[in-house]
PDB file of C-alpha atoms and ligand atoms in Angstrom:
ATOM      1  CA  UNK A   1      64.820 132.355 144.041  1.00  0.00           C
ATOM      2  CA  UNK A   2      66.728 130.552 146.745  1.00  0.00           C
ATOM      3  CA  UNK A   3      70.357 129.516 147.117  1.00  0.00           C
ATOM      4  CA  UNK A   4      71.013 125.882 146.145  1.00  0.00           C
ATOM      5  CA  UNK A   5      73.659 124.491 148.517  1.00  0.00           C
ATOM      6  CA  UNK A   6      74.517 121.865 145.886  1.00  0.00           C
ATOM      7  CA  UNK A   7      75.632 124.285 143.178  1.00  0.00           C
ATOM      8  CA  UNK A   8      79.093 123.545 141.743  1.00  0.00           C
ATOM      9  CA  UNK A   9      80.885 126.420 143.484  1.00  0.00           C
ATOM     10  CA  UNK A  10      79.399 125.446 146.865  1.00  0.00           C
ATOM     11  CA  UNK A  11      80.813 121.945 146.240  1.00  0.00           C
ATOM     12  CA  UNK A  12      84.217 123.456 145.371  1.00  0.00           C
ATOM     13  CA  UNK A  13      84.111 125.505 148.601  1.00  0.00           C
ATOM     14  CA  UNK A  14      83.349 122.337 150.607  1.00  0.00           C
ATOM     15  CA  UNK A  15      86.216 120.504 148.852  1.00  0.00           C
ATOM     16  CA  UNK A  16      83.834 117.987 147.258  1.00  0.00           C
ATOM     17  CA  UNK A  17      84.971 118.978 143.739  1.00  0.00           C
ATOM     18  CA  UNK A  18      88.578 119.918 142.922  1.00  0.00           C
ATOM     19  CA  UNK A  19      89.669 123.253 141.498  1.00  0.00           C
ATOM     20  CA  UNK A  20      92.907 124.878 140.354  1.00  0.00           C
ATOM     21  CA  UNK A  21      93.272 127.253 143.276  1.00  0.00           C
ATOM     22  CA  UNK A  22      94.855 130.682 142.854  1.00  0.00           C
ATOM     23  CA  UNK A  23      94.154 132.443 146.138  1.00  0.00           C
ATOM     24  CA  UNK A  24      92.214 131.915 149.355  1.00  0.00           C
ATOM     25  CA  UNK A  25      91.589 133.919 152.499  1.00  0.00           C
ATOM     26  CA  UNK A  26      88.934 133.886 155.235  1.00  0.00           C
ATOM     27  CA  UNK A  27      86.330 135.449 152.937  1.00  0.00           C
ATOM     28  CA  UNK A  28      87.084 134.416 149.346  1.00  0.00           C
ATOM     29  CA  UNK A  29      88.401 131.713 147.034  1.00  0.00           C
ATOM     30  CA  UNK A  30      89.874 132.321 143.560  1.00  0.00           C
ATOM     31  CA  UNK A  31      90.408 129.543 141.009  1.00  0.00           C
ATOM     32  CA  UNK A  32      90.713 128.888 137.285  1.00  0.00           C
ATOM     33  CA  UNK A  33      87.562 128.761 135.140  1.00  0.00           C
ATOM     34  CA  UNK A  34      87.467 125.271 133.559  1.00  0.00           C
ATOM     35  CA  UNK A  35      85.956 126.616 130.324  1.00  0.00           C
ATOM     36  CA  UNK A  36      88.122 129.694 129.871  1.00  0.00           C
ATOM     37  CA  UNK A  37      87.285 132.416 127.380  1.00  0.00           C
ATOM     38  CA  UNK A  38      90.985 133.392 127.330  1.00  0.00           C
ATOM     39  CA  UNK A  39      94.195 132.037 128.866  1.00  0.00           C
ATOM     40  CA  UNK A  40      94.177 133.037 132.528  1.00  0.00           C
ATOM     41  CA  UNK A  41      90.362 133.260 132.915  1.00  0.00           C
ATOM     42  CA  UNK A  42      89.846 133.163 136.690  1.00  0.00           C
ATOM     43  CA  UNK A  43      86.856 133.251 139.027  1.00  0.00           C
ATOM     44  CA  UNK A  44      86.706 134.916 142.440  1.00  0.00           C
ATOM     45  CA  UNK A  45      83.914 133.852 144.800  1.00  0.00           C
ATOM     46  CA  UNK A  46      82.903 134.819 148.332  1.00  0.00           C
ATOM     47  CA  UNK A  47      82.725 131.980 150.849  1.00  0.00           C
ATOM     48  CA  UNK A  48      79.374 133.309 152.074  1.00  0.00           C
ATOM     49  CA  UNK A  49      76.415 131.842 150.176  1.00  0.00           C
ATOM     50  CA  UNK A  50      74.322 133.955 147.794  1.00  0.00           C
ATOM     51  CA  UNK A  51      72.950 133.269 144.302  1.00  0.00           C
ATOM     52  CA  UNK A  52      74.533 136.417 142.917  1.00  0.00           C
ATOM     53  CA  UNK A  53      75.004 140.131 143.575  1.00  0.00           C
ATOM     54  CA  UNK A  54      71.258 140.729 143.951  1.00  0.00           C
ATOM     55  CA  UNK A  55      70.799 138.723 147.157  1.00  0.00           C
ATOM     56  CA  UNK A  56      74.314 139.068 148.625  1.00  0.00           C
ATOM     57  CA  UNK A  57      75.014 140.600 152.026  1.00  0.00           C
ATOM     58  CA  UNK A  58      76.724 143.923 151.119  1.00  0.00           C
ATOM     59  CA  UNK A  59      79.432 143.020 153.655  1.00  0.00           C
ATOM     60  CA  UNK A  60      80.825 140.476 151.178  1.00  0.00           C
ATOM     61  CA  UNK A  61      81.655 143.100 148.550  1.00  0.00           C
ATOM     62  CA  UNK A  62      84.653 144.728 150.246  1.00  0.00           C
ATOM     63  CA  UNK A  63      86.676 141.513 150.731  1.00  0.00           C
ATOM     64  CA  UNK A  64      85.427 140.107 147.400  1.00  0.00           C
ATOM     65  CA  UNK A  65      86.524 143.129 145.372  1.00  0.00           C
ATOM     66  CA  UNK A  66      89.779 143.463 147.317  1.00  0.00           C
ATOM     67  CA  UNK A  67      90.537 139.912 146.120  1.00  0.00           C
ATOM     68  CA  UNK A  68      89.324 140.694 142.577  1.00  0.00           C
ATOM     69  CA  UNK A  69      91.803 143.597 142.501  1.00  0.00           C
ATOM     70  CA  UNK A  70      94.652 141.324 143.697  1.00  0.00           C
ATOM     71  CA  UNK A  71      93.813 138.644 141.122  1.00  0.00           C
ATOM     72  CA  UNK A  72      93.385 141.243 138.338  1.00  0.00           C
ATOM     73  CA  UNK A  73      96.835 142.702 139.016  1.00  0.00           C
ATOM     74  CA  UNK A  74      98.290 139.182 139.126  1.00  0.00           C
ATOM     75  CA  UNK A  75      96.513 138.396 135.812  1.00  0.00           C
ATOM     76  CA  UNK A  76      98.153 141.417 134.202  1.00  0.00           C
ATOM     77  CA  UNK A  77     101.579 140.302 135.397  1.00  0.00           C
ATOM     78  CA  UNK A  78     101.287 136.536 134.900  1.00  0.00           C
ATOM     79  CA  UNK A  79      99.680 136.686 131.438  1.00  0.00           C
ATOM     80  CA  UNK A  80     101.471 139.793 130.186  1.00  0.00           C
ATOM     81  CA  UNK A  81      98.062 141.430 129.714  1.00  0.00           C
ATOM     82  CA  UNK A  82      97.434 144.979 128.533  1.00  0.00           C
ATOM     83  CA  UNK A  83      94.103 145.134 130.366  1.00  0.00           C
ATOM     84  CA  UNK A  84      91.780 143.086 132.563  1.00  0.00           C
ATOM     85  CA  UNK A  85      88.082 142.454 131.924  1.00  0.00           C
ATOM     86  CA  UNK A  86      85.878 141.952 135.000  1.00  0.00           C
ATOM     87  CA  UNK A  87      82.473 140.311 134.364  1.00  0.00           C
ATOM     88  CA  UNK A  88      79.655 139.358 136.687  1.00  0.00           C
ATOM     89  CA  UNK A  89      76.225 137.944 135.692  1.00  0.00           C
ATOM     90  CA  UNK A  90      72.979 137.926 137.687  1.00  0.00           C
ATOM     91  CA  UNK A  91      70.309 135.314 136.828  1.00  0.00           C
ATOM     92  CA  UNK A  92      69.837 133.346 133.602  1.00  0.00           C
ATOM     93  CA  UNK A  93      68.530 136.264 131.540  1.00  0.00           C
ATOM     94  CA  UNK A  94      71.852 138.020 132.186  1.00  0.00           C
ATOM     95  CA  UNK A  95      73.913 134.938 131.297  1.00  0.00           C
ATOM     96  CA  UNK A  96      74.465 133.401 134.746  1.00  0.00           C
ATOM     97  CA  UNK A  97      74.909 129.608 134.693  1.00  0.00           C
ATOM     98  CA  UNK A  98      76.257 128.841 138.196  1.00  0.00           C
ATOM     99  CA  UNK A  99      74.190 130.228 141.064  1.00  0.00           C
ATOM    100  CA  UNK A 100      76.813 131.193 143.631  1.00  0.00           C
ATOM    101  CA  UNK A 101      78.042 134.800 143.386  1.00  0.00           C
ATOM    102  CA  UNK A 102      81.232 134.958 141.324  1.00  0.00           C
ATOM    103  CA  UNK A 103      83.344 137.509 139.486  1.00  0.00           C
ATOM    104  CA  UNK A 104      85.146 136.648 136.233  1.00  0.00           C
ATOM    105  CA  UNK A 105      88.703 137.983 135.759  1.00  0.00           C
ATOM    106  CA  UNK A 106      89.978 137.862 132.154  1.00  0.00           C
ATOM    107  CA  UNK A 107      93.435 139.086 131.162  1.00  0.00           C
ATOM    108  CA  UNK A 108      93.072 140.980 127.853  1.00  0.00           C
ATOM    109  CA  UNK A 109      95.295 141.957 124.971  1.00  0.00           C
ATOM    110  CA  UNK A 110      94.339 144.400 122.267  1.00  0.00           C
ATOM    111  CA  UNK A 111      92.604 142.604 119.369  1.00  0.00           C
ATOM    112  CA  UNK A 112      92.543 139.190 121.096  1.00  0.00           C
ATOM    113  CA  UNK A 113      89.267 137.298 120.546  1.00  0.00           C
ATOM    114  CA  UNK A 114      87.168 135.956 123.427  1.00  0.00           C
ATOM    115  CA  UNK A 115      86.120 132.287 123.173  1.00  0.00           C
ATOM    116  CA  UNK A 116      82.439 131.505 123.918  1.00  0.00           C
ATOM    117  CA  UNK A 117      81.155 131.753 127.503  1.00  0.00           C
ATOM    118  CA  UNK A 118      80.920 128.269 129.113  1.00  0.00           C
ATOM    119  CA  UNK A 119      82.418 126.794 125.938  1.00  0.00           C
ATOM    120  CA  UNK A 120      85.146 124.134 125.765  1.00  0.00           C
ATOM    121  CA  UNK A 121      86.775 122.451 128.776  1.00  0.00           C
ATOM    122  CA  UNK A 122      90.488 123.346 129.017  1.00  0.00           C
ATOM    123  CA  UNK A 123      93.321 120.895 129.506  1.00  0.00           C
ATOM    124  CA  UNK A 124      93.826 120.366 133.259  1.00  0.00           C
ATOM    125  CA  UNK A 125      97.624 120.374 133.028  1.00  0.00           C
ATOM    126  CA  UNK A 126      97.445 123.797 131.360  1.00  0.00           C
ATOM    127  CA  UNK A 127      95.031 125.136 134.006  1.00  0.00           C
ATOM    128  CA  UNK A 128      97.346 123.839 136.749  1.00  0.00           C
ATOM    129  CA  UNK A 129     100.282 125.677 135.142  1.00  0.00           C
ATOM    130  CA  UNK A 130      98.253 128.867 134.831  1.00  0.00           C
ATOM    131  CA  UNK A 131      97.124 128.674 138.473  1.00  0.00           C
ATOM    132  CA  UNK A 132     100.795 128.307 139.402  1.00  0.00           C
ATOM    133  CA  UNK A 133     101.636 131.429 137.350  1.00  0.00           C
ATOM    134  CA  UNK A 134      98.934 133.328 139.253  1.00  0.00           C
ATOM    135  CA  UNK A 135     100.250 132.111 142.622  1.00  0.00           C
ATOM    136  CA  UNK A 136     103.782 133.153 141.669  1.00  0.00           C
ATOM    137  CA  UNK A 137     102.525 136.646 140.705  1.00  0.00           C
ATOM    138  CA  UNK A 138     100.562 136.822 143.989  1.00  0.00           C
ATOM    139  CA  UNK A 139     103.534 135.412 145.920  1.00  0.00           C
ATOM    140  CA  UNK A 140     101.276 132.915 147.744  1.00  0.00           C
TER     141      UNK A 140
HETATM  142  P1  5GP B   1      78.388 132.309 134.869  1.00  0.00           P
HETATM  143  O1  5GP B   1      77.808 132.051 133.530  1.00  0.00           O
HETATM  144  O2  5GP B   1      77.488 131.731 135.921  1.00  0.00           O
HETATM  145  O3  5GP B   1      78.771 133.724 135.123  1.00  0.00           O
HETATM  146  O4  5GP B   1      79.751 131.555 134.873  1.00  0.00           O
HETATM  147  C1  5GP B   1      80.006 130.314 135.397  1.00  0.00           C
HETATM  148  C2  5GP B   1      81.414 130.003 135.000  1.00  0.00           C
HETATM  149  O5  5GP B   1      81.807 128.856 135.713  1.00  0.00           O
HETATM  150  C3  5GP B   1      81.596 129.707 133.509  1.00  0.00           C
HETATM  151  O6  5GP B   1      82.557 130.573 132.972  1.00  0.00           O
HETATM  152  C4  5GP B   1      82.034 128.244 133.477  1.00  0.00           C
HETATM  153  O7  5GP B   1      83.004 128.025 132.502  1.00  0.00           O
HETATM  154  C5  5GP B   1      82.574 128.027 134.879  1.00  0.00           C
HETATM  155  N1  5GP B   1      82.402 126.689 135.406  1.00  0.00           N
HETATM  156  C6  5GP B   1      81.325 125.876 135.253  1.00  0.00           C
HETATM  157  N2  5GP B   1      81.515 124.720 135.922  1.00  0.00           N
HETATM  158  C7  5GP B   1      82.732 124.810 136.513  1.00  0.00           C
HETATM  159  C8  5GP B   1      83.493 123.919 137.343  1.00  0.00           C
HETATM  160  O8  5GP B   1      83.078 122.809 137.670  1.00  0.00           O
HETATM  161  N3  5GP B   1      84.702 124.357 137.773  1.00  0.00           N
HETATM  162  C9  5GP B   1      85.209 125.594 137.417  1.00  0.00           C
HETATM  163  N4  5GP B   1      86.412 125.913 137.883  1.00  0.00           N
HETATM  164  N5  5GP B   1      84.524 126.441 136.631  1.00  0.00           N
HETATM  165  C10 5GP B   1      83.296 126.062 136.192  1.00  0.00           C
END
């Protein structure tokens, strides 16, 4: 399986499709998931191309997971979460739908239900507000 340079996250990285940005550095971009399973559902992606974890250059993992940790702590603060769920899918059989490596960050509260994966599109004004809450928690 090869990397498709026209996948949606590659287009977001090239600025061809907008996103509600949370955090960016030389190696990663973090933004709101447009079909969130909970309020504050974020995605963290490396800038380097790979379909998923299976074909990624191991060098991407250190900066990627450093950013995941930052965003997870910000999720806890900004969404008053009791815990943070980190999810990452590899290939269709495992639930992957967008073929650029990404890590899901979901703020969690005890007993709170998760909406379906890739379910309903969220209101853009709400996502913009939530991205702002993340940026305030990250102080960026
Ligand atoms: P996967 O199933 O590949 O792990 O997850 C892909 C995620 O990307 C899903 O949670 C889906 O809601 C999200 N997603 C799909 N298209 C877009 C998009 O155009 N923009 C953003 N921000 N998220 C997307």
